[in-house]
Coordinates of C-alpha atoms in Angstrom, one line a residue:
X1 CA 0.0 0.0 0.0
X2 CA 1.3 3.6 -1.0
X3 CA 2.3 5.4 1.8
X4 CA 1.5 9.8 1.8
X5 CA 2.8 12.5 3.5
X6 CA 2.3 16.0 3.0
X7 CA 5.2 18.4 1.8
X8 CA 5.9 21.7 2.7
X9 CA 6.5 23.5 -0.4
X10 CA 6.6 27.1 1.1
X11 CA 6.3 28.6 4.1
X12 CA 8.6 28.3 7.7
X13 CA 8.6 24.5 7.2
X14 CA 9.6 24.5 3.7
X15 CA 11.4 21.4 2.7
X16 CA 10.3 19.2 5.9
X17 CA 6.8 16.5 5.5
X18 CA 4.4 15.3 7.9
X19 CA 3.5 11.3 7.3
X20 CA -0.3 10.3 7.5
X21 CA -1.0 7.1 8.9
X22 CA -3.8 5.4 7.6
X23 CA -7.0 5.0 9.8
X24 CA -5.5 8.3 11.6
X25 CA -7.5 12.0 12.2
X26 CA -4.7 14.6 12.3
X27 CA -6.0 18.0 13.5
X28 CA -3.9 21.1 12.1
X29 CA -3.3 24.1 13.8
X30 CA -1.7 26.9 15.9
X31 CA -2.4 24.9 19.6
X32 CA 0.6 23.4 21.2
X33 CA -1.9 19.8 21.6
X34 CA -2.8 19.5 18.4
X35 CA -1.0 17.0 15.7
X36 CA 0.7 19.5 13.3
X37 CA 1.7 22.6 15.0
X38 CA 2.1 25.3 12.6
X39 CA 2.8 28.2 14.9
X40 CA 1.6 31.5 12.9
X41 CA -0.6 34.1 13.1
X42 CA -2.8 32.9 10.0
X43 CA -3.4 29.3 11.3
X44 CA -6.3 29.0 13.9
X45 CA -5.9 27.2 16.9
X46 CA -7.6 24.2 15.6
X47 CA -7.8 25.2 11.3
X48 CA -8.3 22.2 9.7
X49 CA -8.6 18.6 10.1
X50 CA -7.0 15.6 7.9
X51 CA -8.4 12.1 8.1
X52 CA -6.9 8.9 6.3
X53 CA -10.1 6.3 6.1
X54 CA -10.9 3.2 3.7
X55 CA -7.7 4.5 1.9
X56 CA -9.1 7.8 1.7
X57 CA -7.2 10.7 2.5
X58 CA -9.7 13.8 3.1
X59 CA -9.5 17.3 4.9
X60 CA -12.2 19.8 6.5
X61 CA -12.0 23.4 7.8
X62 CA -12.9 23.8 11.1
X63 CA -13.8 27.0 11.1
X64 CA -10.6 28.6 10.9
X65 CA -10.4 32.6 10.4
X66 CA -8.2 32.4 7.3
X67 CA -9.7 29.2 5.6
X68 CA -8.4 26.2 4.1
X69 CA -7.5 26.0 0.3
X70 CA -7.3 23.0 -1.7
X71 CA -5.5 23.8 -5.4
X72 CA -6.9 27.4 -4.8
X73 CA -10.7 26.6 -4.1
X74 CA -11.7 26.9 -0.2
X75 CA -13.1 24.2 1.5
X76 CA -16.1 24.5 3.6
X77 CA -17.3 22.2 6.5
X78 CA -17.6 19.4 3.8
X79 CA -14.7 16.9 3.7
X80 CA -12.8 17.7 0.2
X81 CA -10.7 14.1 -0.8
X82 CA -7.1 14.6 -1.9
X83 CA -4.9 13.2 -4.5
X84 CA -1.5 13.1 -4.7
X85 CA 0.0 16.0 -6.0
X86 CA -2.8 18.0 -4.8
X87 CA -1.9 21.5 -3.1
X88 CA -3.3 22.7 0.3
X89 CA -2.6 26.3 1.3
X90 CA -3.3 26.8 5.4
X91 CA -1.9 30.2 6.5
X92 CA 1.6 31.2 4.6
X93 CA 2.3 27.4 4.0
X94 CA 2.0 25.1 0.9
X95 CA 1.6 21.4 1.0
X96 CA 1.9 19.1 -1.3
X97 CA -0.1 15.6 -1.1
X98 CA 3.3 13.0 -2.1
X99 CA 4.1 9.2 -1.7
X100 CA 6.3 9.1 1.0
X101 CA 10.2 9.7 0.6
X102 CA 12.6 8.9 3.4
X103 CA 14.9 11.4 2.2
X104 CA 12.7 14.7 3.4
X105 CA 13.1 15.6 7.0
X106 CA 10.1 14.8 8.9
X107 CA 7.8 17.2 10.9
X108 CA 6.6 14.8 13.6
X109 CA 6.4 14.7 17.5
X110 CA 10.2 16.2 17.9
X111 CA 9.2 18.9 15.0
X112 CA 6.2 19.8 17.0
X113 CA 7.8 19.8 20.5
X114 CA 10.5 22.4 19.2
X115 CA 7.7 24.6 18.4
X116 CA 5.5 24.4 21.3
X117 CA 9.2 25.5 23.1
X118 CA 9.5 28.5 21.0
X119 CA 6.5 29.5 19.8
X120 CA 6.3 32.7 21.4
X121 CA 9.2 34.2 19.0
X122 CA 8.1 32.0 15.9
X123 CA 4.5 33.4 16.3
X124 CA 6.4 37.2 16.1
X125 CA 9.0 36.4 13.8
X126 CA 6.9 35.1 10.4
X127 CA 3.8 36.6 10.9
X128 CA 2.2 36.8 7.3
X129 CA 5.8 35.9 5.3
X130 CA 5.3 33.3 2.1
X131 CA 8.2 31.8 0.7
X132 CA 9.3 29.0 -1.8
X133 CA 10.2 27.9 -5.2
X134 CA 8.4 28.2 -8.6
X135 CA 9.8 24.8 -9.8
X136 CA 7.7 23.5 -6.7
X137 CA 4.7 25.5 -7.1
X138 CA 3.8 27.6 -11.0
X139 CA 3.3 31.0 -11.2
X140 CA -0.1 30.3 -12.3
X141 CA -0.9 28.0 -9.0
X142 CA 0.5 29.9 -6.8
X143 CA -1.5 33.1 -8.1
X144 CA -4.6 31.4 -8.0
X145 CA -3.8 30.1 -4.2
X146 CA -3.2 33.8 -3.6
X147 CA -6.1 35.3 -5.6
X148 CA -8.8 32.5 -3.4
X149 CA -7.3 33.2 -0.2
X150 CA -7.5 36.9 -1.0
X151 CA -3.8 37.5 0.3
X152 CA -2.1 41.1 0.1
X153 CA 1.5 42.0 -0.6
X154 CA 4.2 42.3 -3.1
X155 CA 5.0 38.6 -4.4
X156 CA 8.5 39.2 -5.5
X157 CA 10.0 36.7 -7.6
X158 CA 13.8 36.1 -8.8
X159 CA 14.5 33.7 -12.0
X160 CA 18.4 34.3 -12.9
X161 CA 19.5 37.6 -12.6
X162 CA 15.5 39.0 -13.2
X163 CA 13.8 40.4 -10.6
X164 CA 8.8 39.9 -10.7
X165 CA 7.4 42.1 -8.4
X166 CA 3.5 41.3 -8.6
X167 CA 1.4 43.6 -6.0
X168 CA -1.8 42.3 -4.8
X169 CA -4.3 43.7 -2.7
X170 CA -6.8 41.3 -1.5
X171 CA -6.3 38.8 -3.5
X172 CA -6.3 41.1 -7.1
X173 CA -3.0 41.9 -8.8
X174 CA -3.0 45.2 -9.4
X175 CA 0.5 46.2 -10.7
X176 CA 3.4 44.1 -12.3
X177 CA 7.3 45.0 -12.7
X178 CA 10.5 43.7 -14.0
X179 CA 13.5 44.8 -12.3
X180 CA 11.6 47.8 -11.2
X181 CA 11.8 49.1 -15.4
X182 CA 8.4 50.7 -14.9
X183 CA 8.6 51.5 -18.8
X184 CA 7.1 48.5 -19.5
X185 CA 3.3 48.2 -18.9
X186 CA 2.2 46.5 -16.0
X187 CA 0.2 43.7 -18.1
X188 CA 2.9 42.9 -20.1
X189 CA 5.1 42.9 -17.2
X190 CA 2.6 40.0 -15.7
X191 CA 2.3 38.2 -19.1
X192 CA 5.9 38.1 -19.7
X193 CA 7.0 37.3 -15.6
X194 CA 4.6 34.2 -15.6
X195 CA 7.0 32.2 -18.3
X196 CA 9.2 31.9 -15.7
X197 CA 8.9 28.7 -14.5
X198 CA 13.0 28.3 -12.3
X199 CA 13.5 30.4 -9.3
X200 CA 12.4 31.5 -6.2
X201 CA 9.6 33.5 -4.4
X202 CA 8.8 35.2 -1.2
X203 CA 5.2 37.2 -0.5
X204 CA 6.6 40.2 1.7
X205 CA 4.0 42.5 3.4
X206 CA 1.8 45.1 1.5
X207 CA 3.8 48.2 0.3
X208 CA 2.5 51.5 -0.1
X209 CA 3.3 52.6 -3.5
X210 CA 0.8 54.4 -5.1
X211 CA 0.6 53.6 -9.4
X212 CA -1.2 55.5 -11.7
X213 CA -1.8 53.2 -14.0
X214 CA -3.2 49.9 -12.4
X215 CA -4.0 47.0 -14.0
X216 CA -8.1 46.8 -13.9
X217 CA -8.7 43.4 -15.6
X218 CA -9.6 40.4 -12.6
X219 CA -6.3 38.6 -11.5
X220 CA -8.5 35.1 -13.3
X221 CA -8.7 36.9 -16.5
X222 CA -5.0 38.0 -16.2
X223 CA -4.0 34.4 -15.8
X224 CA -6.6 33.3 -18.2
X225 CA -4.7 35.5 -21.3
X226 CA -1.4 34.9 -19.6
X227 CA -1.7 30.7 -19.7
X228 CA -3.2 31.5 -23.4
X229 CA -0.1 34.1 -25.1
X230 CA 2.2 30.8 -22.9
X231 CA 0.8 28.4 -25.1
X232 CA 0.8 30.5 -28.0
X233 CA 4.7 31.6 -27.4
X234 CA 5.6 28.2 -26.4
X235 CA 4.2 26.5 -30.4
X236 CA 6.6 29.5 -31.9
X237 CA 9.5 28.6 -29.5
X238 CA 11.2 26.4 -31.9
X239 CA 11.3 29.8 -34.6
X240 CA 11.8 32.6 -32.1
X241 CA 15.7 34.4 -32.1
X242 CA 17.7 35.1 -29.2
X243 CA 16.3 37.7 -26.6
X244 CA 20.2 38.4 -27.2
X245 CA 20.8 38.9 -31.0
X246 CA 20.4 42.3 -32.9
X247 CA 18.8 42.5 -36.1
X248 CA 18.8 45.2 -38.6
X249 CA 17.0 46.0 -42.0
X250 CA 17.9 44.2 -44.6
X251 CA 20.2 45.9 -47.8
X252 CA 18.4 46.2 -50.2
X253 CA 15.0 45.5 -49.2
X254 CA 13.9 43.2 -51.7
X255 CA 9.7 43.0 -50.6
X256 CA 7.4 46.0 -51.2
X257 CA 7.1 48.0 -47.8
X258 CA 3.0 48.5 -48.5
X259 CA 2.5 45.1 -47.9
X260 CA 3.0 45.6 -44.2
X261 CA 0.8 47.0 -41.4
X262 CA 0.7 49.6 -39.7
X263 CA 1.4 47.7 -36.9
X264 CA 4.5 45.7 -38.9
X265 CA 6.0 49.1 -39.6
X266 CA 6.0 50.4 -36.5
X267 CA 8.0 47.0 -35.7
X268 CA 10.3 47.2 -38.3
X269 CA 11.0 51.6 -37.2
X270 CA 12.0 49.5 -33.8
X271 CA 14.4 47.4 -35.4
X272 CA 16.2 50.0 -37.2
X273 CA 16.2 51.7 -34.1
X274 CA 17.0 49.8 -31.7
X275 CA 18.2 46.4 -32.6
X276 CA 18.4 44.0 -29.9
X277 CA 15.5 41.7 -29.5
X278 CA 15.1 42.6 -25.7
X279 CA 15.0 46.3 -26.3
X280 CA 12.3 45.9 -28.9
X281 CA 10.0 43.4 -27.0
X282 CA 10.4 46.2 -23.9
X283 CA 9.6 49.4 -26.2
X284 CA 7.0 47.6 -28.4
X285 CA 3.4 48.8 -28.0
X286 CA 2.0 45.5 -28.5
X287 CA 2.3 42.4 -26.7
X288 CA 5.1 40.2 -26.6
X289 CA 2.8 37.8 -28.2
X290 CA 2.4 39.7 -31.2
X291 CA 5.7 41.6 -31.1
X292 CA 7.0 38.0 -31.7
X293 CA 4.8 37.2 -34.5
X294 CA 5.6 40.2 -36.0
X295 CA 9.5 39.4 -35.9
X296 CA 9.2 36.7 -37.0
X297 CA 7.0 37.6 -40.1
X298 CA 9.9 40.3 -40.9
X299 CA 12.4 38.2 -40.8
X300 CA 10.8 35.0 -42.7
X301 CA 9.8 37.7 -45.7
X302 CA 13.6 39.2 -45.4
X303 CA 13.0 42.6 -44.2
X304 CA 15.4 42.2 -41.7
X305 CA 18.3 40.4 -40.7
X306 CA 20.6 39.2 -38.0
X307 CA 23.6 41.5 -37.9
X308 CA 26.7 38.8 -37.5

């Protein structure tokens, strides 16, 4: 019979698991006599309960102040059944539903003793701080996690050398950067920072920056378009240049400028102007969806050219 435990994917516990026993109710929650002690000031004293039955692995809310999330939808006073891979959000931490692997460090009785002994300073010292890794938990996921549990902050987010700052406010994104270059716009910001799918990520507390241009769509639609221009940039993947290489116009331009659009033309003024791929995607009015298309299209019909 497989054996399950839940992961901590983010959150203070990030990287230890908690075993479930069949036939075994495990009650979750900020009270020193419960079964998991997760000592913060989003987990009620008794949140949620987890019950292995008939090879069933199920979970309720019991009432918490914060709620219980199950891959981003709450669950009410109803058990919800879990499956592996399955993410539950309770308070700042992640868990993953995962067949059991001896190799993880295991949150059990001597886990829970350490925190009953300091829970005073862990209580103070992670209040409402989110942390973890976006190979562990998507962009996308961990939005919609965010977006149902109505969180606030800045969820900042580091892939390479790049730097996502996403600001929510109850659960709505509202404003996007890339290594704080606040000429690009906000949605393409988001569209462009939810590719990332290496790196790291910590939900700091709300800041008080004021922007005059918010983004108004609903942080579903945002991730609706966002998982749609993904798809759509990952079928041209196999044609698209280098972020890196610099094009210019070809010499002589063989095919008759009027059959461009507006839209093309103003594409192919930013290659003669600027030249590197990155600038041009960052300066573009359009999206990086259709910037791409459009870069493609002059280069497939020779109106530009990499510059070797």
């Amino acid at each position: 019979m497989t054996e399950y435990a839940l992961r901590f994917i983010s959150g203070k516990y990030q990287g230890g698991q908690f075993k479930l026993k069949m036939g075994r109710e495990v009650v979750v929650g900020r009270a020193t006599d419960g079964d998991m002690v997760l000592v913060e000031d989003m987990v009620s004293r008794r949140h949620s309960k987890i019950s292995t039955v008939d090879d069933k692995i199920t979970i309720v809310d019991l009432g918490s102040t914060n709620g219980t999330f199950v891959n981003g939808e709450r669950v009410a006073s109803e058990p919800v059944e879990l499956k592996e891979g399955d993410r539950v959000l309770i308070g700042t931490s992640v868990l993953k539903l995962v067949s059991v692997e001896d190799s993880v460090v295991d949150l059990t009785e001597d886990a829970n003793a350490q925190d009953e002994t300091d829970s005073k300073r862990a209580t103070m010292s992670i209040t409402r701080h989110m942390s973890g890794s976006i190979d562990e938990i998507p962009l996308p996921d961990l939005l919609q996690l965010l977006s149902t549990s109505r969180k606030s902050g800045v969820l900042t987010v580091f892939s390479n050398d790049m730097e996502g700052r996403i600001y929510l406010r109850e659960g709505k994104v509202y404003y996007c950067t890339i290594n704080n270059n606040f000429d690009i716009e906000p949605t393409k910001a988001f569209y462009r920072l939810i590719t990332w799918v290496s790196g790291t990520f910590d939900l700091l507390p709300p800041d008080d920056a004021e922007f005059l241009n918010e983004i108004k769509e609903s942080t579903e639609g945002l991730l609706m378009e966002g998982m749609r221009i993904l798809d759509e940039i990952n079928r041209l993947k196999k044609d698209l240049p280098s972020v890196d290489d610099y094009y210019t116009l070809k010499s002589p331009i063989s095919s008759p400028l009027k059959n461009l659009s507006p839209e093309q033309l103003d594409i192919l003024q930013l290659v003669h102007n600027l030249g590197t791929i990155k600038i041009i995607l960052d300066r573009s009015p359009y999206s990086d969806l259709d910037t791409w298309e459009m870069i493609i299209l002059l280069r497939d019909e020779n109106y530009i050219a990499t510059m070797k």
